[in-house]
PDB file of C-alpha atoms and ligand atoms in Angstrom:
ATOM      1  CA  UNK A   1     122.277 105.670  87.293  1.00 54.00           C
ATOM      2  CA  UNK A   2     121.985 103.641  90.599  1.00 61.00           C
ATOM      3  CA  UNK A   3     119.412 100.346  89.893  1.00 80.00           C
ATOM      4  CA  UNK A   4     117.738  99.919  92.668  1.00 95.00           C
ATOM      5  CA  UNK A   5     116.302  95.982  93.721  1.00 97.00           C
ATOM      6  CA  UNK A   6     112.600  96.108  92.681  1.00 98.00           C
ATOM      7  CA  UNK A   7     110.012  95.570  96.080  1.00 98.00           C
ATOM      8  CA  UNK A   8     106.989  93.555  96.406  1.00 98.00           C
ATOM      9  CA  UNK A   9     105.642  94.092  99.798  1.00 98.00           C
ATOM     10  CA  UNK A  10     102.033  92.457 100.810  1.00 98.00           C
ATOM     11  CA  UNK A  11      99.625  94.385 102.822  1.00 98.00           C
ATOM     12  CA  UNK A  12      97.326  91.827 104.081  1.00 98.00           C
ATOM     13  CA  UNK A  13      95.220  94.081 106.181  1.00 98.00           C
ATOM     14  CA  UNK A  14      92.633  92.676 108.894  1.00 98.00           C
ATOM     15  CA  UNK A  15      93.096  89.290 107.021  1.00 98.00           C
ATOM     16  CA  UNK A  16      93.772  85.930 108.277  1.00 98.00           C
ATOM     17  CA  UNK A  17      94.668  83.959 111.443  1.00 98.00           C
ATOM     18  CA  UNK A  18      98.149  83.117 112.173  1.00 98.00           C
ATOM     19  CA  UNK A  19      97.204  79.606 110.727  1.00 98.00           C
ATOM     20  CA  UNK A  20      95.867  81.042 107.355  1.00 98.00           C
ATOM     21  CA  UNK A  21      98.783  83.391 107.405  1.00 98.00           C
ATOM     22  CA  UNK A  22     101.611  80.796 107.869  1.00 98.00           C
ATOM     23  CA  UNK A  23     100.192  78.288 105.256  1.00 98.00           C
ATOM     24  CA  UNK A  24     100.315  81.343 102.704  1.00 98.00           C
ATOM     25  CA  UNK A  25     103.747  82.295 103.701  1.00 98.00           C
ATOM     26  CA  UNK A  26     105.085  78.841 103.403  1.00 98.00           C
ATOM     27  CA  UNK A  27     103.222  79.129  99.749  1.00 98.00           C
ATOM     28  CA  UNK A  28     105.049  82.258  98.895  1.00 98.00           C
ATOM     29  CA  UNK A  29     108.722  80.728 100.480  1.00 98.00           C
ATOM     30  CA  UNK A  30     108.573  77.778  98.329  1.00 98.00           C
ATOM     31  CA  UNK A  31     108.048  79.734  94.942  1.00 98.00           C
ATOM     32  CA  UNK A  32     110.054  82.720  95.697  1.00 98.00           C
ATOM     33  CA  UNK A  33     111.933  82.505  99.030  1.00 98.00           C
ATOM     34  CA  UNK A  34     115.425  81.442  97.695  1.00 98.00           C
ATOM     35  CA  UNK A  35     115.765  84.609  94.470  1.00 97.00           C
ATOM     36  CA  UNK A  36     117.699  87.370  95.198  1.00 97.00           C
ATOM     37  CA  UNK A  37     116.521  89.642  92.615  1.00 97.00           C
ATOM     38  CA  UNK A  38     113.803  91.545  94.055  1.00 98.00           C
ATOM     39  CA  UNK A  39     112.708  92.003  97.627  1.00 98.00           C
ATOM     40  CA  UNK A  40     109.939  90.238  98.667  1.00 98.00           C
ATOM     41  CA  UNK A  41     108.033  91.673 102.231  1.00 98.00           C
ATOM     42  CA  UNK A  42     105.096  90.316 103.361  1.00 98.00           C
ATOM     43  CA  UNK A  43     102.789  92.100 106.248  1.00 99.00           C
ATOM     44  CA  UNK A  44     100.239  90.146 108.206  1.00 98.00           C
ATOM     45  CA  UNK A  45      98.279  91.974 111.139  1.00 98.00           C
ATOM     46  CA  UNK A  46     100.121  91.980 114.424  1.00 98.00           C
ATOM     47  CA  UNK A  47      98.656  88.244 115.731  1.00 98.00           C
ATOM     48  CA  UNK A  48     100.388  86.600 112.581  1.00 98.00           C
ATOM     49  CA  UNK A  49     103.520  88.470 113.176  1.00 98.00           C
ATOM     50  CA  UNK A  50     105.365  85.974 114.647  1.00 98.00           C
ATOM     51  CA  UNK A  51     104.494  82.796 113.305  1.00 98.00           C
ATOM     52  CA  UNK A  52     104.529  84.080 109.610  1.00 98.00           C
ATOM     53  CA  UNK A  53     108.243  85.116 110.679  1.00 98.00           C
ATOM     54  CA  UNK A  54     108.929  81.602 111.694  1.00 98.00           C
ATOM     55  CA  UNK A  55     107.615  80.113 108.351  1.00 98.00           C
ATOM     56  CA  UNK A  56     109.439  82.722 106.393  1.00 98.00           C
ATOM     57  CA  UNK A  57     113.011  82.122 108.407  1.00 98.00           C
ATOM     58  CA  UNK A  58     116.071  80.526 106.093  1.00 98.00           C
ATOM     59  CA  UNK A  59     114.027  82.185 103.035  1.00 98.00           C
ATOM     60  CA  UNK A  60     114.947  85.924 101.468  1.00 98.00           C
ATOM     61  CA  UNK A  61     111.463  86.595 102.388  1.00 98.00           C
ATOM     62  CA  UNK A  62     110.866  89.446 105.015  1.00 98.00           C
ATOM     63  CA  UNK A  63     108.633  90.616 107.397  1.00 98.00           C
ATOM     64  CA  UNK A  64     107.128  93.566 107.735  1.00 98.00           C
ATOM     65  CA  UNK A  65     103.961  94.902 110.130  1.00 98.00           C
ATOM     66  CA  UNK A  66     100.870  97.210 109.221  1.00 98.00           C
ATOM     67  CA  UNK A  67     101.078 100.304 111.737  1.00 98.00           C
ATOM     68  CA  UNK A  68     103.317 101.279 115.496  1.00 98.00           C
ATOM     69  CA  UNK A  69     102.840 103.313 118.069  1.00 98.00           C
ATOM     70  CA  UNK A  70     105.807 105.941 118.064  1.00 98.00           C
ATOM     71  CA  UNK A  71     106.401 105.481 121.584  1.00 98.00           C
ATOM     72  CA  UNK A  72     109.007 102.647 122.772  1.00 98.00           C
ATOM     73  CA  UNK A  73     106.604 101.743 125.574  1.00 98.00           C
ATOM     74  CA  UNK A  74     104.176 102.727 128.348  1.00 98.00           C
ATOM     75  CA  UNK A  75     100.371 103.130 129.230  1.00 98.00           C
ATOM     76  CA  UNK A  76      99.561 102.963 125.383  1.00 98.00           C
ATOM     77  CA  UNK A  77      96.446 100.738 125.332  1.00 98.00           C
ATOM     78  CA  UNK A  78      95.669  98.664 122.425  1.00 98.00           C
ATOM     79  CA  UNK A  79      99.048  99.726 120.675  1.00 98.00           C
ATOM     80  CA  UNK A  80     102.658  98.185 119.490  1.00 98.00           C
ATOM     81  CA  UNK A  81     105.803  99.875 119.806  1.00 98.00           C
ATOM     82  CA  UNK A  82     108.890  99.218 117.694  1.00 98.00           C
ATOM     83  CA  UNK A  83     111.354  97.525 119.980  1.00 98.00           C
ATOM     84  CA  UNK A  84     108.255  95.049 120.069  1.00 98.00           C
ATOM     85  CA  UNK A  85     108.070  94.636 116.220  1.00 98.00           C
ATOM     86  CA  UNK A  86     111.811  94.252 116.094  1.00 98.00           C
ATOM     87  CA  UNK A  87     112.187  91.451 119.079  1.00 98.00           C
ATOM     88  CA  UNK A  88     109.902  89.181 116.913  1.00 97.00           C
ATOM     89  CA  UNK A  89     112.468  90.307 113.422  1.00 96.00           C
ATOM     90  CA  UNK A  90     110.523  92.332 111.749  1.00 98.00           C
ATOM     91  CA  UNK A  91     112.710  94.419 109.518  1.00 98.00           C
ATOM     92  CA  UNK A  92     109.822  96.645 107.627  1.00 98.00           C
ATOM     93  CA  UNK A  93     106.263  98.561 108.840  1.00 99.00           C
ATOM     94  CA  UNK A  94     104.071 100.372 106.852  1.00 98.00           C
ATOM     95  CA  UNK A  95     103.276 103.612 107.504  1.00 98.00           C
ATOM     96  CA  UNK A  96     100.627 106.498 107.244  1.00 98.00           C
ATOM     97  CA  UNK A  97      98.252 103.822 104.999  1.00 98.00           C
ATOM     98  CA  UNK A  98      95.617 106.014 103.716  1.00 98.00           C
ATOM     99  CA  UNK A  99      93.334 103.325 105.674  1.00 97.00           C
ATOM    100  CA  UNK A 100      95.092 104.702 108.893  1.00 98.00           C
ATOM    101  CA  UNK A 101      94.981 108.435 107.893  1.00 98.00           C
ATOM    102  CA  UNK A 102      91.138 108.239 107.189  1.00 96.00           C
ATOM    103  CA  UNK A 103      89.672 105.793 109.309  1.00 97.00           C
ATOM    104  CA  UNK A 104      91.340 106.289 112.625  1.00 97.00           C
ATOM    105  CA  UNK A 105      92.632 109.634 112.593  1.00 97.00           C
ATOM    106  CA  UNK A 106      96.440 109.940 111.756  1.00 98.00           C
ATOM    107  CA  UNK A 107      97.567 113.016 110.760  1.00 98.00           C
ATOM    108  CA  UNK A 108     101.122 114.108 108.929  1.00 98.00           C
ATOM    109  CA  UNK A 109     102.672 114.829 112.116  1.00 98.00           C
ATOM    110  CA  UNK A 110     101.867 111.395 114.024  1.00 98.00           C
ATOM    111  CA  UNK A 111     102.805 109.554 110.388  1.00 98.00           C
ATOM    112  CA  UNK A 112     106.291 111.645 111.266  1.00 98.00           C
ATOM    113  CA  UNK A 113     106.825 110.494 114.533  1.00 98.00           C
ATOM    114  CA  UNK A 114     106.506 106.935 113.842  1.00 98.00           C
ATOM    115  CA  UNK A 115     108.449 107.405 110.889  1.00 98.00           C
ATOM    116  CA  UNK A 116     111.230 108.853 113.364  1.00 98.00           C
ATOM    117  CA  UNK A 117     110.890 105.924 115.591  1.00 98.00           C
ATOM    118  CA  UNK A 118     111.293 103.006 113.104  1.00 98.00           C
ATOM    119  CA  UNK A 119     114.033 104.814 112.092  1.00 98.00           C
ATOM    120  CA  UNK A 120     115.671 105.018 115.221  1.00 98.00           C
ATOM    121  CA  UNK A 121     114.746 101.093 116.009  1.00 98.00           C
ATOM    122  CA  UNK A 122     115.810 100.321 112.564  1.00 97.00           C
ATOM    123  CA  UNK A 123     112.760  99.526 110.479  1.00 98.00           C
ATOM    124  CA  UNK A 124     112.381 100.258 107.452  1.00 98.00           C
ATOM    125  CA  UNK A 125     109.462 102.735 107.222  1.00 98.00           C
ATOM    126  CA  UNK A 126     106.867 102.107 104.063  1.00 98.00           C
ATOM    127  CA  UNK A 127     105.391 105.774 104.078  1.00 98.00           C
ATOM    128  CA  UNK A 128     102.167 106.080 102.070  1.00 98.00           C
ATOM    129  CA  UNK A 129     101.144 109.279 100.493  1.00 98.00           C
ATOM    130  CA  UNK A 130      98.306 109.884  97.825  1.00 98.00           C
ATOM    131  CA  UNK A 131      95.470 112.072  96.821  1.00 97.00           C
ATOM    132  CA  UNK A 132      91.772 111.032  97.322  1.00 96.00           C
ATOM    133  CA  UNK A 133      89.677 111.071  93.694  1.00 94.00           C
ATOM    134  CA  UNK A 134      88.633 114.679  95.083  1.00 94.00           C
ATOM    135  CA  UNK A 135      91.741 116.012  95.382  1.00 96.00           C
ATOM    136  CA  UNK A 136      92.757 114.595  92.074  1.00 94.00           C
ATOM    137  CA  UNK A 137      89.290 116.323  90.513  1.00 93.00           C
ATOM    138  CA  UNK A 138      90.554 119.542  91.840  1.00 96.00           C
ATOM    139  CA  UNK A 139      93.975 119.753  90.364  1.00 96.00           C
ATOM    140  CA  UNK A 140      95.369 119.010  94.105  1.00 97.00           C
ATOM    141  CA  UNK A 141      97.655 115.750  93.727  1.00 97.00           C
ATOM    142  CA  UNK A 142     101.329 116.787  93.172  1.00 98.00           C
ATOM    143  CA  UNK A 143     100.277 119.479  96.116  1.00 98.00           C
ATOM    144  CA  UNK A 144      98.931 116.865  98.611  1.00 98.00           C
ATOM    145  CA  UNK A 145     101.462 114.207  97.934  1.00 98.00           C
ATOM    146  CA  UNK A 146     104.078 116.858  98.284  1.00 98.00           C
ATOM    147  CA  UNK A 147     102.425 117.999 101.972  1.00 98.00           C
ATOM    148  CA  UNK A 148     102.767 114.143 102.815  1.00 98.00           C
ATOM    149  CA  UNK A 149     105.899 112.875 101.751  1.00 98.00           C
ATOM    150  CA  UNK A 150     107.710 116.265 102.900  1.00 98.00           C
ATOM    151  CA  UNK A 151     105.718 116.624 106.628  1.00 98.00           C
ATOM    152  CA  UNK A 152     106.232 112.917 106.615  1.00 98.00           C
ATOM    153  CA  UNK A 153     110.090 113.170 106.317  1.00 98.00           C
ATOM    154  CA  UNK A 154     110.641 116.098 108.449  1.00 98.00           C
ATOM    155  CA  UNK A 155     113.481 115.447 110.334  1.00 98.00           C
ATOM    156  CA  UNK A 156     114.778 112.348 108.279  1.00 98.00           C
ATOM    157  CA  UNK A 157     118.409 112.827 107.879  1.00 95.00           C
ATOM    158  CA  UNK A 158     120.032 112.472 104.798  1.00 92.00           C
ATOM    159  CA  UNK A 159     122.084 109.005 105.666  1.00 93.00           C
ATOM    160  CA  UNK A 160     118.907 107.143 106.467  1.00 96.00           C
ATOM    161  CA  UNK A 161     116.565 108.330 104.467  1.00 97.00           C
ATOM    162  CA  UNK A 162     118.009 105.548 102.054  1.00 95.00           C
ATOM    163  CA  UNK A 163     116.410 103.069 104.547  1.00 96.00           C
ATOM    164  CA  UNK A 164     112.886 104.650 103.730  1.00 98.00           C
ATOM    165  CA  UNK A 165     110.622 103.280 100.934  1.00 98.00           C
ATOM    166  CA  UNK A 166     107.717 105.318  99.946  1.00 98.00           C
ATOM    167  CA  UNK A 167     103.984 104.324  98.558  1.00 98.00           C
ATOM    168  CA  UNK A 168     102.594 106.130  96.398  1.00 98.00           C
ATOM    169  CA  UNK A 169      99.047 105.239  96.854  1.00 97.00           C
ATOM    170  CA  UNK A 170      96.263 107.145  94.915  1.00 97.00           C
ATOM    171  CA  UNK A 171      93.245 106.709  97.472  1.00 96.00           C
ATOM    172  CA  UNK A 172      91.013 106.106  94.556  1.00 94.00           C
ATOM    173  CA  UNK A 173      92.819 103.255  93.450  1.00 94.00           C
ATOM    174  CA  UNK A 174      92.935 101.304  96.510  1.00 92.00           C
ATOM    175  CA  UNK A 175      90.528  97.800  96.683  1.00 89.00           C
ATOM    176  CA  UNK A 176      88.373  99.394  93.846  1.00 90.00           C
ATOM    177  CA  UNK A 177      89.844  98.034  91.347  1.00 87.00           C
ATOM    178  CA  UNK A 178      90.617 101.281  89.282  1.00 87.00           C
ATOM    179  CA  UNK A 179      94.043 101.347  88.754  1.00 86.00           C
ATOM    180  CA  UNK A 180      95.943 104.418  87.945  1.00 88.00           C
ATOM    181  CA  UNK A 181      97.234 104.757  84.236  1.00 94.00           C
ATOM    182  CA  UNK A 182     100.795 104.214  83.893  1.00 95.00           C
ATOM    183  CA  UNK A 183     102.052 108.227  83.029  1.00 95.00           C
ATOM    184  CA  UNK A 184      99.794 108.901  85.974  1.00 95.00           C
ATOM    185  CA  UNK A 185     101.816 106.572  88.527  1.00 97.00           C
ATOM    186  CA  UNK A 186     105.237 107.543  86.420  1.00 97.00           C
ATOM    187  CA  UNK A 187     104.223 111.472  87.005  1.00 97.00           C
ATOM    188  CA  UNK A 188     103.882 111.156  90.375  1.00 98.00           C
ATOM    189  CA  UNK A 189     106.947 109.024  91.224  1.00 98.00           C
ATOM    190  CA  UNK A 190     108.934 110.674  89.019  1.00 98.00           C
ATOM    191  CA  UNK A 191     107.743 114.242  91.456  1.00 98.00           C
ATOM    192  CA  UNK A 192     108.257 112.473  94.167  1.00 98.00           C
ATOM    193  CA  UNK A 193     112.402 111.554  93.388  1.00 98.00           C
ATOM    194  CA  UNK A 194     112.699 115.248  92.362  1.00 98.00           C
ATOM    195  CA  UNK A 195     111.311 116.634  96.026  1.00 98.00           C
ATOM    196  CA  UNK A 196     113.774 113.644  97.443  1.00 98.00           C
ATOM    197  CA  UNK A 197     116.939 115.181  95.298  1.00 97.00           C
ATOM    198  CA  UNK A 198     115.466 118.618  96.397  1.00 97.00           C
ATOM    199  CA  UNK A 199     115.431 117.884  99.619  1.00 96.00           C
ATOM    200  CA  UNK A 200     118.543 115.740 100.389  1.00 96.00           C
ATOM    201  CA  UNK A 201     120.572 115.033  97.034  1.00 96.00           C
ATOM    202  CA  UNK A 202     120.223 113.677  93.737  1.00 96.00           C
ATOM    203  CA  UNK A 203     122.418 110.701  94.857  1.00 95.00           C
ATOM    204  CA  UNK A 204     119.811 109.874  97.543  1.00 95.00           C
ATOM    205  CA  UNK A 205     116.701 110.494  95.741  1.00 97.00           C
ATOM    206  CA  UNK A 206     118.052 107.858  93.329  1.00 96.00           C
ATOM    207  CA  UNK A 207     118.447 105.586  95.942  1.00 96.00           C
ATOM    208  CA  UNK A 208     114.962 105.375  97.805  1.00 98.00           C
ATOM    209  CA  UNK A 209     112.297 103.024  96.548  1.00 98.00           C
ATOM    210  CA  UNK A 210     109.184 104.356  95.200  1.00 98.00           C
ATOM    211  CA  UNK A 211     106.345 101.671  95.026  1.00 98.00           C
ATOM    212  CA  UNK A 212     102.998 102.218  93.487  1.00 97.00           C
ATOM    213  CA  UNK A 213      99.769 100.802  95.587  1.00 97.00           C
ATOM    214  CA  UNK A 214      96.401 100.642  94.403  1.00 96.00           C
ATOM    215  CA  UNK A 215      94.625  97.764  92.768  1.00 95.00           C
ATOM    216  CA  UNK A 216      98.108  96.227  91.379  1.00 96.00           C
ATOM    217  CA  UNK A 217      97.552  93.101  90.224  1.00 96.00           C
ATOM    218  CA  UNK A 218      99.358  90.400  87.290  1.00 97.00           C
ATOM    219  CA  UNK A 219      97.667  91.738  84.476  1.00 96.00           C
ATOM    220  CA  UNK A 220      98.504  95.454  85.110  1.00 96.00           C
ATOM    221  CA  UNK A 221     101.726  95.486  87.095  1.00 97.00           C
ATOM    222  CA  UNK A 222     104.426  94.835  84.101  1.00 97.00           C
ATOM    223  CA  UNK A 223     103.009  97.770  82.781  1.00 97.00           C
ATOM    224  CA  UNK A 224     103.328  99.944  85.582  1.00 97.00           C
ATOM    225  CA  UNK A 225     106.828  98.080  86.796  1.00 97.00           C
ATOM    226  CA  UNK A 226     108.798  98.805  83.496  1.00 96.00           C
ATOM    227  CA  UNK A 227     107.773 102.723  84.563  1.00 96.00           C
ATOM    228  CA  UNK A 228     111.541 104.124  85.250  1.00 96.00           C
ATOM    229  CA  UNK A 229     110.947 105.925  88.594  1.00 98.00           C
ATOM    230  CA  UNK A 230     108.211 102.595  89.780  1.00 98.00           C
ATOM    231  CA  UNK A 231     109.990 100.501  91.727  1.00 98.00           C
ATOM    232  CA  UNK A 232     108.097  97.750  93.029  1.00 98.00           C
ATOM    233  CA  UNK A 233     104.399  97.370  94.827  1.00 98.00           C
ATOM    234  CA  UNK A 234     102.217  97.622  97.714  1.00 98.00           C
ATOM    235  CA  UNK A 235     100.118  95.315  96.857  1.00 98.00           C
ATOM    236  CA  UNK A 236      96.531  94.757  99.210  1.00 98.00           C
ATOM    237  CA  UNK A 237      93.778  92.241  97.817  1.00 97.00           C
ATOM    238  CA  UNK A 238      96.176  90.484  95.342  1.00 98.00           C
ATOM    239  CA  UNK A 239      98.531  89.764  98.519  1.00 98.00           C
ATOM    240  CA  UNK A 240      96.253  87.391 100.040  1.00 98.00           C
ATOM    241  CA  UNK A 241      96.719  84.101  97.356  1.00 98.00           C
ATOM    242  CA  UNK A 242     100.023  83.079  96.951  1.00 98.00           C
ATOM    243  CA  UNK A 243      99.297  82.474  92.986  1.00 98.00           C
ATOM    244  CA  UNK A 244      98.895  86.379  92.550  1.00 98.00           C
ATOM    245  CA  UNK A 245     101.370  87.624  95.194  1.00 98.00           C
ATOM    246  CA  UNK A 246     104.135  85.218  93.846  1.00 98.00           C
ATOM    247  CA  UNK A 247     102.864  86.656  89.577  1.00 98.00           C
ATOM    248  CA  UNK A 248     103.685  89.871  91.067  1.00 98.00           C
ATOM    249  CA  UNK A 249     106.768  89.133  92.104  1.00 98.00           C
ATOM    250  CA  UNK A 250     107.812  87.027  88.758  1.00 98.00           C
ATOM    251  CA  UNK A 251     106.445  90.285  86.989  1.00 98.00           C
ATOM    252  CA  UNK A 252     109.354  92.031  88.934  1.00 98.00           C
ATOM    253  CA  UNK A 253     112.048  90.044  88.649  1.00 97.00           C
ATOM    254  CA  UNK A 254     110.972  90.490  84.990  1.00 96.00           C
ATOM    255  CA  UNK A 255     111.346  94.301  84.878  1.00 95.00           C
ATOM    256  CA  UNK A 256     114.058  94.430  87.223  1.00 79.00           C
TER     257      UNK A 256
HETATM  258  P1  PGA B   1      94.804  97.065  96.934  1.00 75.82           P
HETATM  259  O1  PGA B   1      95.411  97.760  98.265  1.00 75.82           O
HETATM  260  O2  PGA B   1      95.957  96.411  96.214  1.00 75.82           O
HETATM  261  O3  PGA B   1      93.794  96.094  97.447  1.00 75.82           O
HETATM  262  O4  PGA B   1      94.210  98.175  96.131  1.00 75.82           O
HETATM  263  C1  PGA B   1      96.652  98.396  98.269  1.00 75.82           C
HETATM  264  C2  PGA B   1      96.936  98.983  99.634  1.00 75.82           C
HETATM  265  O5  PGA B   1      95.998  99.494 100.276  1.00 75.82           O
HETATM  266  O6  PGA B   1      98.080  98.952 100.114  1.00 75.82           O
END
């Protein structure tokens, strides 16, 4: 079996200024920013982009953004293309965040075309998929997360779908501090690697990164990181203090 290299990426959402940003990055670079073992992305909103890339540079710390416009460029008000993410070295972007998908709109198909597009401008997409607590109730998960990862893949070829790393983020467990039970993350992952080796092959399915998301924090993650098809974090409110982003990392270099 292929090990893949555990990932820790922080989301930090509409949180801090590029000062506040930097002085946590240069937190997060002195206690992790030289290991090899796992890979360690953080994501500030656009403004910190650059700056938090300048603290992180010399470090094995990357950088990765929240959301793009699919388009390279044009009359696109208010938006960020790829080329524009990649000038300022940003190597990973988060896509489809169930934060995105409820509050402003995106549907499967524009989660697809951006996925397309960092592909193309190679950036590593971070697609998010996962079932609100209703569709859960209603016996709807493995179906909606199926709908999501598969809609957002279409077109994904076989040879890069390697550079794609996909969230599984139950909406329920996201800043609520209700965490998913370990066999329900493992279940989950474990569907989503078959649909990968059903859709491309076995050999690539066992290469793509599944993380969990969803209230991950110190005390839960080993837990849910020695799960055999979890392979690293997406990690929101315990992303924004270097003491509990860096404990999450430690926890996977641990399980690694
Ligand atoms: P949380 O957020 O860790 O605060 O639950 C995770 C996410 O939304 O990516």
């Amino acid at each position: 079996m292929i090990s893949r290299k555990k990932l820790i990426a922080g989301n930090w959402k509409m949180n801090k200024t590029p000062a506040d940003g930097v002085a946590l990055v240069r937190d997060i670079v002195a206690a992790v920013g030289k290991q090899t073992d796992v890979e360690v992305v953080v994501c500030p909103p656009f403004t910190g982009l650059e700056t938090a890339g300048q603290a992180l540079e010399g470090s094995t710390v990357k950088l990765g953004a929240q959301n793009m416009h699919h388009e390279a460029s044009g009359a696109f008000t208010g938006e960020i293309s790829a080329p524009m993410l990649r000038a300022i070295f940003t190597t990973h972007v988060i896509l489809g965040h169930s934060e995105r998908r409820t509050l402003f709109g995106e549907t499967d198909e524009l989660v697809n075309k951006k996925v397309l597009a960092a592909l193309k401008n190679q950036l590593r997409p971070i697609l998010c998929v996962g079932e609100t607590l209703a569709e859960r109730e209603a016996g709807a998960t493995l179906k909606v997360v199926q709908t999501q990862t598969e809609r957002g893949l279409e077109g994904v070829n076989k040879d890069s779908v390697g550079s794609v790393v996909i969230a599984y983020e139950p909406v329920w467990a996201i800043g609520t501090g209700k965490v998913a039970t370990t066999e329900q993350a493992q279940e989950v992952h474990a569907f989503i690697r078959g649909l990968l080796a059903r859709h491309f092959t076995d050999a690539v399915a066992q290469k793509v990164r599944i993380l969990y998301g969803g209230s991950m924090k110190p005390a839960n993650a080993p837990e849910l990181l020695a799960q055999k098809d979890i392979d690293g974090g997406l990690i929101g409110g315990a992303s924004l203090e270097a003491r509990s982003f860096v404990e999450l990392v430690t926890a996977a270099i641990a399980a690694k």
